[in-house]
Tab-separated table of C-alpha atoms and ligand atoms in Angstrom:
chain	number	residue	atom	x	y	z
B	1	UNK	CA	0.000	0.000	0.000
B	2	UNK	CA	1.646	3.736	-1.070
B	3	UNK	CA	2.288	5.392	1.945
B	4	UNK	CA	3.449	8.517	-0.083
B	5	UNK	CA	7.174	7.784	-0.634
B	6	UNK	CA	7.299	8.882	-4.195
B	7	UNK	CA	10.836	7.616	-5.312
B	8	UNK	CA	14.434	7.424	-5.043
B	9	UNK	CA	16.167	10.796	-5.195
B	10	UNK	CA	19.325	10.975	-4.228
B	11	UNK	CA	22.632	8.717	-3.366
B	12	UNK	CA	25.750	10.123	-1.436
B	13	UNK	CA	28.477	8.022	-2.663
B	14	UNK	CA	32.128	8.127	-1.097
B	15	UNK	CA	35.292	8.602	-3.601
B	16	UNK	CA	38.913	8.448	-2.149
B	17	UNK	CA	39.442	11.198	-4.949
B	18	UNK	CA	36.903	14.152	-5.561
B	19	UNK	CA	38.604	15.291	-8.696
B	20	UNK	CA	39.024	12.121	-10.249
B	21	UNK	CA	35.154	11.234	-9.193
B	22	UNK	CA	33.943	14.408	-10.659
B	23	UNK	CA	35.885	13.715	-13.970
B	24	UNK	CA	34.356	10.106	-13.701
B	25	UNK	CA	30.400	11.240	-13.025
B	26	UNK	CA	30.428	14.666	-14.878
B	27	UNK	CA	32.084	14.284	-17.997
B	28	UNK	CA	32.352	10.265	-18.429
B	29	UNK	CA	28.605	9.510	-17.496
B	30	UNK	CA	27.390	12.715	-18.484
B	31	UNK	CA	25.630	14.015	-14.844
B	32	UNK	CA	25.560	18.058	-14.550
B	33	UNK	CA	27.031	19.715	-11.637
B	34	UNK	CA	24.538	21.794	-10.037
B	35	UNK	CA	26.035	22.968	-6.573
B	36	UNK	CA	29.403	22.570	-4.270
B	37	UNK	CA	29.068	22.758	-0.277
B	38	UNK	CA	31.792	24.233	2.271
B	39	UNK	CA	32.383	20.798	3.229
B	40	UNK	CA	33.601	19.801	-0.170
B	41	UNK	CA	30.742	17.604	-1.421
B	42	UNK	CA	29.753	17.636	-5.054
B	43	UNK	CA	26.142	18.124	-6.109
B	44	UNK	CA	25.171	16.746	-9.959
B	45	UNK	CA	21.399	15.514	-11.314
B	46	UNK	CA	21.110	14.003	-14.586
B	47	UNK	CA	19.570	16.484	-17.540
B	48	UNK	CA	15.770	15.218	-17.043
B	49	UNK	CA	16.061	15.679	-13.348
B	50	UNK	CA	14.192	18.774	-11.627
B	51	UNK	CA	15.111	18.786	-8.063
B	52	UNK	CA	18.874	20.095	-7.875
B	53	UNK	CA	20.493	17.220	-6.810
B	54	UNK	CA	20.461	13.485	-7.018
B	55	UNK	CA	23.769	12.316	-6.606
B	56	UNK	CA	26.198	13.829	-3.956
B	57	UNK	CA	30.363	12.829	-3.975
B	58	UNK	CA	32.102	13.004	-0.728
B	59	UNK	CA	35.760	12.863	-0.679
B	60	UNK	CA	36.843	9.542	2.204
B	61	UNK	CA	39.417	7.177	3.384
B	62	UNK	CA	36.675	4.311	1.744
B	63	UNK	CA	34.343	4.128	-1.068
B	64	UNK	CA	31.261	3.113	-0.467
B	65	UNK	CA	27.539	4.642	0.547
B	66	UNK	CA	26.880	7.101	2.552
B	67	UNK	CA	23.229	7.018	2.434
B	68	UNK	CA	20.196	6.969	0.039
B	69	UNK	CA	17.015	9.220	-0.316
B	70	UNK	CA	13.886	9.035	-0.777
B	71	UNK	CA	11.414	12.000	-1.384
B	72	UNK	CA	8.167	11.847	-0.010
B	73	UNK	CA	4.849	14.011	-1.137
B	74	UNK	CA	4.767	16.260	1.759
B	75	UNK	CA	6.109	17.398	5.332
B	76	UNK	CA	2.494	15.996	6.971
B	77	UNK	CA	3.735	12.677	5.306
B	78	UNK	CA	7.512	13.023	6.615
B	79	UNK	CA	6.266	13.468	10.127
B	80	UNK	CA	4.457	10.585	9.939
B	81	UNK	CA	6.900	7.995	8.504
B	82	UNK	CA	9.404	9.394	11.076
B	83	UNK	CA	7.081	8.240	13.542
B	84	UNK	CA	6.216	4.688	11.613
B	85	UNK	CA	9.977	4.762	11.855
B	86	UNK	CA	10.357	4.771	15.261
B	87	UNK	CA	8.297	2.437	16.136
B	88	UNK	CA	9.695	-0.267	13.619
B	89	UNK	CA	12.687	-0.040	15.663
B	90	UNK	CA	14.774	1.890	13.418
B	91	UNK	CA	17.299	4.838	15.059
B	92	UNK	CA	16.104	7.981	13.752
B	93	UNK	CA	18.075	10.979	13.650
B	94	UNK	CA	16.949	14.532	12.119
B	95	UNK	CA	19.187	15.860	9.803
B	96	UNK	CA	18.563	20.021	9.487
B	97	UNK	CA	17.324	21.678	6.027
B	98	UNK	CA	20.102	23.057	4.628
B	99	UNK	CA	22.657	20.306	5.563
B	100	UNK	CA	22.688	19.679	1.991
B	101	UNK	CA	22.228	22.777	0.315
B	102	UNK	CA	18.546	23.445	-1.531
B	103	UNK	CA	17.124	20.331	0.745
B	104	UNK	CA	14.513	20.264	3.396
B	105	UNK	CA	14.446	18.849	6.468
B	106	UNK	CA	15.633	14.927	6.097
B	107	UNK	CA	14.624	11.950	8.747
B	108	UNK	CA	18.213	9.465	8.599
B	109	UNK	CA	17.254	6.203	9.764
B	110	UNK	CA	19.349	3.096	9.846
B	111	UNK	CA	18.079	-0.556	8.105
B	112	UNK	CA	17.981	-4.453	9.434
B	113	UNK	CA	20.573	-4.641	6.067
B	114	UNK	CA	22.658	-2.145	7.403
B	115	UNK	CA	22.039	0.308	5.238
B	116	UNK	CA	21.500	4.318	5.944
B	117	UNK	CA	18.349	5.967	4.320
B	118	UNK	CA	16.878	8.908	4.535
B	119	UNK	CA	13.200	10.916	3.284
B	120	UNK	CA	12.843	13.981	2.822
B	121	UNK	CA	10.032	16.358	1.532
B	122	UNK	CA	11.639	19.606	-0.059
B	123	UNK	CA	14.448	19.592	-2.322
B	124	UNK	CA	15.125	22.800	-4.679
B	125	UNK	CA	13.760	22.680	-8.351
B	126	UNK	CA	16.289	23.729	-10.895
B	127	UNK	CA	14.223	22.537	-13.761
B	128	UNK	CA	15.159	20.158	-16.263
B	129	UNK	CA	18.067	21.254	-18.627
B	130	UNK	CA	15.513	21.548	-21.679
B	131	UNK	CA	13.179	23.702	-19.279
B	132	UNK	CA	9.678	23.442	-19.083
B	133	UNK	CA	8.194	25.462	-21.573
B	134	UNK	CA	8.046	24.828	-25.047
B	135	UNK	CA	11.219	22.142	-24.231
B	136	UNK	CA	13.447	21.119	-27.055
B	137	UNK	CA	14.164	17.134	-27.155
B	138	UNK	CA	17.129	17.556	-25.126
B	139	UNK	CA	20.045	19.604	-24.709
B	140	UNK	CA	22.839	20.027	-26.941
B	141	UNK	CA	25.747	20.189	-25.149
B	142	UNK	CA	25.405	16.348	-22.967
B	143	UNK	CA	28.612	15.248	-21.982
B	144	UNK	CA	29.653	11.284	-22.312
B	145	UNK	CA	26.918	8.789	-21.868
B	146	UNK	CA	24.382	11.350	-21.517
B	147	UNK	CA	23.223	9.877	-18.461
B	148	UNK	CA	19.116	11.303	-17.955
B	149	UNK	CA	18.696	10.493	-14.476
B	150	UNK	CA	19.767	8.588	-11.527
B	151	UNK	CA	17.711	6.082	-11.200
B	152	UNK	CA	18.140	3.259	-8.636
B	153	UNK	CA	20.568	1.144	-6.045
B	154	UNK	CA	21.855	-2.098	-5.525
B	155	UNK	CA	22.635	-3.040	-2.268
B	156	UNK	CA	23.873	-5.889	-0.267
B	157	UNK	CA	23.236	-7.801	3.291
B	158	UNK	CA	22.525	-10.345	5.620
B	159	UNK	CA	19.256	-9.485	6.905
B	160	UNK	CA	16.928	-9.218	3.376
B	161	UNK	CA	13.550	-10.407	5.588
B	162	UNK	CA	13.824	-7.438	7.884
B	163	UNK	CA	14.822	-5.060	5.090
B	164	UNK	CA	11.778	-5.985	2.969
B	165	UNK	CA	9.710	-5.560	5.959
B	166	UNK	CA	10.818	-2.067	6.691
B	167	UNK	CA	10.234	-0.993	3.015
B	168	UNK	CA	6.975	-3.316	2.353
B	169	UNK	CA	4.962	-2.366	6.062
B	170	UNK	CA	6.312	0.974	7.335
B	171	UNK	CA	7.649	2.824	3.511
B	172	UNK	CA	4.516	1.189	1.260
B	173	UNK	CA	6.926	-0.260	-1.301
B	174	UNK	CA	5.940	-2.958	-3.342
B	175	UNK	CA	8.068	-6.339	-4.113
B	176	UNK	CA	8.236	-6.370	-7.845
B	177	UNK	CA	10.647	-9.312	-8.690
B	178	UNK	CA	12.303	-11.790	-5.737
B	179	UNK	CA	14.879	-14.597	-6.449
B	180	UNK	CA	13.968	-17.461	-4.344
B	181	UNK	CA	16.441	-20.221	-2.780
B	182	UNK	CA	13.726	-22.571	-1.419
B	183	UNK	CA	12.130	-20.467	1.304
B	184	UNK	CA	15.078	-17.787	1.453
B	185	UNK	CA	14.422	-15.054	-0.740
B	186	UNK	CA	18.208	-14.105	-2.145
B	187	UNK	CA	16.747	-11.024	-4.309
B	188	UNK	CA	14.574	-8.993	-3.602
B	189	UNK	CA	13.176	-5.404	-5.662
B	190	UNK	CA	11.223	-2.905	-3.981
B	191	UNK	CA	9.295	-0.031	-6.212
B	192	UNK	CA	6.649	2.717	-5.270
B	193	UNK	CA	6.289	3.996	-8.820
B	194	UNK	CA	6.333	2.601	-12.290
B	195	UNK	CA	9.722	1.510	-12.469
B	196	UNK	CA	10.920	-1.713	-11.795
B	197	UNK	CA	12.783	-0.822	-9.156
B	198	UNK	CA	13.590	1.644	-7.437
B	199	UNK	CA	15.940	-0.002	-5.001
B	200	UNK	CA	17.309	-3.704	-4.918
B	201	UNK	CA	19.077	-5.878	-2.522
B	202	UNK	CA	20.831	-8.972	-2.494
B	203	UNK	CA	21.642	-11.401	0.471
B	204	UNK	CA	25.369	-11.415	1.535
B	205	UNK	CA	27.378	-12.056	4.748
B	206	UNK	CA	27.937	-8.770	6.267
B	207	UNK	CA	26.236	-5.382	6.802
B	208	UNK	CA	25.764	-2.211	4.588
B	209	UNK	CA	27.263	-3.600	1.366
B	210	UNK	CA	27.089	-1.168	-2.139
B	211	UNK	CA	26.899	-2.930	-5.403
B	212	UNK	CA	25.466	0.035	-7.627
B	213	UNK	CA	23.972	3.119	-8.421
B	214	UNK	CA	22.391	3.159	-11.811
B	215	UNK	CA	21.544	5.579	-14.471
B	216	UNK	CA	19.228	5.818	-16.850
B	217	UNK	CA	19.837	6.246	-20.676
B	218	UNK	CA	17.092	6.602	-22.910
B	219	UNK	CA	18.051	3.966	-25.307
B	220	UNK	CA	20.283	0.169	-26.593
B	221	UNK	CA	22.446	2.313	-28.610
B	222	UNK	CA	23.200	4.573	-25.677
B	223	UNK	CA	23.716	1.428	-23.889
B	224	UNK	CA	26.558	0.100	-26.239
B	225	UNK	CA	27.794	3.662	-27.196
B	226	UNK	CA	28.525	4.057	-23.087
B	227	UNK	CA	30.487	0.540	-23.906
B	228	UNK	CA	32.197	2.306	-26.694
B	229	UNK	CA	32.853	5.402	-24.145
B	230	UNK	CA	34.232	2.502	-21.448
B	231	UNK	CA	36.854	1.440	-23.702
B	232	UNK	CA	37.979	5.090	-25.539
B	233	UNK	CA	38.512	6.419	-22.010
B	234	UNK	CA	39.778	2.821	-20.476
B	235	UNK	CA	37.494	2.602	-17.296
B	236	UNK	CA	37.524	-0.212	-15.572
B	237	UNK	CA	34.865	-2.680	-16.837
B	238	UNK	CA	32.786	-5.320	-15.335
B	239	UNK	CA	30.472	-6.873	-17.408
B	240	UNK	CA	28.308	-6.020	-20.490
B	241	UNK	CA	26.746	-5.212	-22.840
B	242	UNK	CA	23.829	-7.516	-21.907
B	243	UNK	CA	20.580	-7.941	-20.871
B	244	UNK	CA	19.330	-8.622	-17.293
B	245	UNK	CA	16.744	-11.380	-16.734
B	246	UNK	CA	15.343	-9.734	-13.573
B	247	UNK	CA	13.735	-6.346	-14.773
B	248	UNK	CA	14.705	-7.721	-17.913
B	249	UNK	CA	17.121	-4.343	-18.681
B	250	UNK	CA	19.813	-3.800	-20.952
B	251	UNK	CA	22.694	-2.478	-19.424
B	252	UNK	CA	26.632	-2.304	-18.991
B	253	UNK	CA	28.531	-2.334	-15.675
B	254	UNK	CA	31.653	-0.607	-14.554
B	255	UNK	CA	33.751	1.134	-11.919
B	256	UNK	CA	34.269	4.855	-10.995
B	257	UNK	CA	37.646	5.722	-10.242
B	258	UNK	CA	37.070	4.515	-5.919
B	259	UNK	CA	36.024	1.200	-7.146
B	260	UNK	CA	31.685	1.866	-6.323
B	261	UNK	CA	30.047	-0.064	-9.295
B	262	UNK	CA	28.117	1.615	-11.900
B	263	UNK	CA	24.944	0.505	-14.404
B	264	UNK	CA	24.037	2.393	-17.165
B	265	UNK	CA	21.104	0.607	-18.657
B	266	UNK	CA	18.009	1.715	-21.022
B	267	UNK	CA	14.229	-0.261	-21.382
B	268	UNK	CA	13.146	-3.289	-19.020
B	269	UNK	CA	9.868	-3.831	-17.622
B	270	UNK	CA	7.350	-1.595	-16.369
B	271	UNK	CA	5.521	-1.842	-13.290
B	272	UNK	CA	2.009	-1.570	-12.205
B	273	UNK	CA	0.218	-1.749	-8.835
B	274	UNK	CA	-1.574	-5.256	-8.397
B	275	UNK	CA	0.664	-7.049	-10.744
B	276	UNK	CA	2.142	-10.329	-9.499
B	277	UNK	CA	6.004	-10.478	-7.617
B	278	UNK	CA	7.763	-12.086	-10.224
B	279	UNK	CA	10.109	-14.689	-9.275
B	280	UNK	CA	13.326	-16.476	-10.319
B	281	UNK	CA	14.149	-19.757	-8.585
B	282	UNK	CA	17.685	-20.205	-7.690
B	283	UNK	CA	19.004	-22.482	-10.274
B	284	UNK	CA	17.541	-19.646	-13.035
B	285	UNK	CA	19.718	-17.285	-10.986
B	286	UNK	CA	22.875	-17.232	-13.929
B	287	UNK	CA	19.263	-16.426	-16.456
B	288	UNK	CA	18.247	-14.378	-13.807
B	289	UNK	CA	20.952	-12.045	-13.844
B	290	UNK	CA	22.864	-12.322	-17.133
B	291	UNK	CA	19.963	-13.677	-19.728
B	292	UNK	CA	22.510	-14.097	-22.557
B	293	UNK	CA	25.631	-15.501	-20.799
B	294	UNK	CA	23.401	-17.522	-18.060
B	295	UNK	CA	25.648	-18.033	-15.887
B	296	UNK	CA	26.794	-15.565	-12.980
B	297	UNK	CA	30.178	-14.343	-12.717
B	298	UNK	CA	32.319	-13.892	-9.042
B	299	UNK	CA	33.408	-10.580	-10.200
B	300	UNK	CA	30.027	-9.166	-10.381
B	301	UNK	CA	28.550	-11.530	-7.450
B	302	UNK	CA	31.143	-10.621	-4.870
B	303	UNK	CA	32.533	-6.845	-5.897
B	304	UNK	CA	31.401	-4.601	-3.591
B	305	UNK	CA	32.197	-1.577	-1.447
Q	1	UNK	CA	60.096	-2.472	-16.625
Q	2	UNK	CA	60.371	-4.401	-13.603
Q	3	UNK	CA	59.769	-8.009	-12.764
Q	4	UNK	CA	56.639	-9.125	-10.323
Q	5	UNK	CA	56.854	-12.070	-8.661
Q	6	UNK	CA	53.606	-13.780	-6.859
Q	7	UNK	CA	53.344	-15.857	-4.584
Q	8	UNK	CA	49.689	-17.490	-4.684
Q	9	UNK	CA	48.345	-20.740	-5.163
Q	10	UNK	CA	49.294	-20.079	-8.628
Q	11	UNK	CA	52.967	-18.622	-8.405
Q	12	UNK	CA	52.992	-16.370	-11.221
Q	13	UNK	CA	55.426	-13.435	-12.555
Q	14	UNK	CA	55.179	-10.863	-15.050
Q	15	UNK	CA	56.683	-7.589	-16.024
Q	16	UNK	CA	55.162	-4.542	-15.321
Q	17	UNK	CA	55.931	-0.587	-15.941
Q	18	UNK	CA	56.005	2.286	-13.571
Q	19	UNK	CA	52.902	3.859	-14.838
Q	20	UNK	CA	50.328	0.829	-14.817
Q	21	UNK	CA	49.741	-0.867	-10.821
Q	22	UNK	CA	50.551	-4.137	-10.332
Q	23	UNK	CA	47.035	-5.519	-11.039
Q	24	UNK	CA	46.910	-3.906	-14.613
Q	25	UNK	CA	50.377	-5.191	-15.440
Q	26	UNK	CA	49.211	-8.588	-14.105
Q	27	UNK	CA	45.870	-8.321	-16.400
Q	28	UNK	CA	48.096	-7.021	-19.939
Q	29	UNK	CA	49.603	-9.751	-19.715
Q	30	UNK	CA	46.455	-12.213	-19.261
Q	31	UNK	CA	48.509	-13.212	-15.899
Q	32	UNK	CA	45.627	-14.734	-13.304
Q	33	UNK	CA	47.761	-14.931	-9.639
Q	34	UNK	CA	45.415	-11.865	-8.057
Q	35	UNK	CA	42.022	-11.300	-7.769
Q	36	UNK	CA	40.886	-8.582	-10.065
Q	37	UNK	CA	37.606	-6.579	-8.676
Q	38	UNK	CA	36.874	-3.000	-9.048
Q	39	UNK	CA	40.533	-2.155	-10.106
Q	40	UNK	CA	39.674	1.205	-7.865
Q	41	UNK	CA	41.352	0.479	-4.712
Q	42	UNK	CA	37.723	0.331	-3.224
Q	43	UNK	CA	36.718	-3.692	-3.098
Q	44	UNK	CA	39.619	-5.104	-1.314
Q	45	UNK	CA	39.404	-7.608	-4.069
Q	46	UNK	CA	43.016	-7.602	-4.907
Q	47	UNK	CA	44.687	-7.594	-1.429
Q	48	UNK	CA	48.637	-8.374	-1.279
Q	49	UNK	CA	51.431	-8.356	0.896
Q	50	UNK	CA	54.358	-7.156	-0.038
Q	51	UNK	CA	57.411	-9.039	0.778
Q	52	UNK	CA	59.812	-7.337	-1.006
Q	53	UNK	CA	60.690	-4.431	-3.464
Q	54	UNK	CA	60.132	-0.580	-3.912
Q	55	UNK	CA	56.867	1.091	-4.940
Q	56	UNK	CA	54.762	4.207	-4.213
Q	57	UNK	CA	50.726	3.692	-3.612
Q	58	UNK	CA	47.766	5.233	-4.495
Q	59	UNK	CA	45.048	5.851	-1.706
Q	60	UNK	CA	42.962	2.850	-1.012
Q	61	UNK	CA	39.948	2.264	1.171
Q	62	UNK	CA	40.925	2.012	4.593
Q	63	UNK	CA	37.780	-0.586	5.063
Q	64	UNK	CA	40.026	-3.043	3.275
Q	65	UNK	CA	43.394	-1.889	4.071
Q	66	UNK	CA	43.807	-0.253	7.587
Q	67	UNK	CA	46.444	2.349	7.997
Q	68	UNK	CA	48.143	-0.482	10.261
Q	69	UNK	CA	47.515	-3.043	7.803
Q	70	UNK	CA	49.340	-0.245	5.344
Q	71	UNK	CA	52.386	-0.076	7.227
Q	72	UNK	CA	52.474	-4.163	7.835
Q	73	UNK	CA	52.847	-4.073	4.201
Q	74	UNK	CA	48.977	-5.481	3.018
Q	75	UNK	CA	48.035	-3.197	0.169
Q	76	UNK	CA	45.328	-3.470	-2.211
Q	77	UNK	CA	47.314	-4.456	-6.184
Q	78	UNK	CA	45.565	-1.887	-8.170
Q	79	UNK	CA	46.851	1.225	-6.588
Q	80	UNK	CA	50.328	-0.127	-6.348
Q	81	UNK	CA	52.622	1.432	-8.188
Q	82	UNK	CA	56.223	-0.055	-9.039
Q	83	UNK	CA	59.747	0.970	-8.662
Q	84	UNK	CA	61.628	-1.859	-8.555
Q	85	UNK	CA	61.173	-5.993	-9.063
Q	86	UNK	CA	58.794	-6.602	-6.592
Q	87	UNK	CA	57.718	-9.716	-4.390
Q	88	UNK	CA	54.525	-9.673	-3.610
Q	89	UNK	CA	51.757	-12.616	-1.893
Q	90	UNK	CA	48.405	-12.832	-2.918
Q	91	UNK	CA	45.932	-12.550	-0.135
Q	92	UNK	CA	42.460	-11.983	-1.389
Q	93	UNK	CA	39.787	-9.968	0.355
Q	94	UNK	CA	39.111	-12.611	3.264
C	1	FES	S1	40.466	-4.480	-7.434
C	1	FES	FE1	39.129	-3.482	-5.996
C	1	FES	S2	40.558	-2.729	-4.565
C	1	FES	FE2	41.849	-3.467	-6.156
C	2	FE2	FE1	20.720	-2.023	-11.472
């Protein structure tokens, strides 16, 4: 049931280097950089993104993720959840407006995964780059893959039941697609929207695992022209070209400069409240994951940060 | 060019230049005696110790590598940087 989360917004990623990370997510993959803070962070959206930010850079001793954000439809709804929160156990913490510049007031809570999220309610509107009136196609001057948004995570962790809980009873997500092992459930993706997913997770040993943040490009030959991009400017590659089996996605994997996984990726599946979860049984999981190749790969299965 | 010597369950060698880190030597040369991961210095995929040789490092995530870890010699292959042969042990990201 919607409980008036409308979506992922916004990922702060960690990068050992912020110059190299900027090169890497502003003029590899295309993002525009919309703001700077005092503390250093780095503030880009992709081009078809209103709100001013969506992904954040913070220079660390690790990679990794900081947290990810979720925008809800209003502050009567924020108080709420924060509440929900609460009494689901989670450690809530109120982060001020302004903390990141151009955002509201943001609820941090912690996850049985390990994970950090937050929701939020206000978040400045910059517009898309085309504008909203009369809007050309899209801009001419895109850099790289010509990323259009940020679209989802990847994470990993021990504890998927409680996870799913949190995001199915207390945020109103929905469990699109699940791999199954038997009775354990070893994938699991969570939507509120149309997508397929708006977050993922996978079960691993361990606590607070990143796999990836993905971004949206608007079609196959953007898909194997970012491929192209991978090899003229040598970034480190994981796997792909391909096509997922779950969401059923065509995408391409790789590494920022830190080592935190990327997807660019265009199409997949759409979907709609009151459709079936669609599951893969464990022995489909190589299908599941790599429909072409069918058969999973460590790199990919155990790479995270 | 200098010459890398591994010791793994696979002892392996190769040659490798002062611009590329170990792990990128190791893969132009379609040598397999280290993990290759992220090839970022953030997975911890590629973990060595270094027995022996000269080399200057790139920063790596300290969630793989502490700074004690750093000065026991356990560095992560991809942000390893040679300047002379090198002897190095494989370790993985345990
Ligand atoms: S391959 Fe990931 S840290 Fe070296
Ligand atoms: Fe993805």
């Amino acid at each position: 049931m919607q409980k008036g989360v409308i979506g992922t917004a916004h990922v702060q990623i960690r990068v050992l280097d912020i110059d190299e990370a900027v090169t890497h997510y502003r003029d590899r993959l295309g993002l525009l950089e919309t703001d700077r803070d005092s503390q250093g962070r780095v503030y880009l959206k992709g081009w078809t993104e209103a709100d001013k930010f969506s992904v954040v850079l913070r220079e660390a001793d690790e990679a990794g993720m900081d947290f990810m954000g979720f925008k809800v439809l209003n502050n009567e709804v924020l108080a709420s959840l924060r509440q929900d929160l609460i009494d689901f156990g989670c450690n809530v913490e109120d982060i001020p407006a302004g903390e990141l510049n151009g955002c509201g007031p943001r609820v941090r809570f912690d996850s049985p995964t390990g994970h950090m999220f937050e929701i939020f309610a206000e978040k400045e509107v910059v517009g898309r780059a085309t504008g909203h009136r009369n809007p050309d196609a899209w801009p001419m001057d895109l850099k790289g893959m010509k990323a259009t948004r940020f679209d989802h995570c990847l994470l990993y962790g021990d504890d998927l039941d409680g996870t799913l809980k949190l995001f199915t009873e207390v945020l109103g997500f929905w469990l699109t697609e699940q791999a199954m092992d038997g009775d354990v459930r070893i994938a699991q993706f969570l939507t509120t929207s149309m997508k397929e997913h708006e977050i993922a997770f996978i079960r691993a040993e361990g606590k607070g695992m990143f796999h990836h943040a993905s971004f949206l490009l608007e079609s196959w030959d953007d898909v194997l022209k970012a491929a192209d991009l991978i090899s003229m400017w040598d970034i480190s590659i994981d796997i792909g070209p391909t096509r997922h089996g779950l969401t059923h996605g065509q995408t391409i994997y790789f590494f920022d400069p830190s080592g935190n996984r990327n997807e660019t990726f265009a199409g997949g599946d759409w979907y709609v409240p009151g459709m079936p979860t669609t599951t893969w049984d464990a022995e489909k999981l190589g299908k599941a994951v790599f429909y072409h190749a069918r058969e999973l790969n460590e790199r990919f299965l155990n790479v995270t940060t | 060019m200098f010459h890398i010597e591994v010791i793994s369950s696979d002892d392996a060698s190769f040659e490798c230049p002062p611009e590329k880190s170990l792990l990128h030597g190791m893969e132009s040369q379609s040598v397999k005696a280290i993990n290759v991961g992220c090839r970022g210095g953030g997975c911890g995929f590629c973990k060595i110790r270094i027995l022996e040789g000269e080399f200057e490092a790139k920063k790596m995530s300290i969630k793989f590598v502490t700074k004690e870890a750093q000065a026991a010699g356990f560095a992560l292959s991809c942000r390893v940087f040679p300047r002379s042969n090198m002897r190095v042990m494989a370790v993985g990201n345990d």
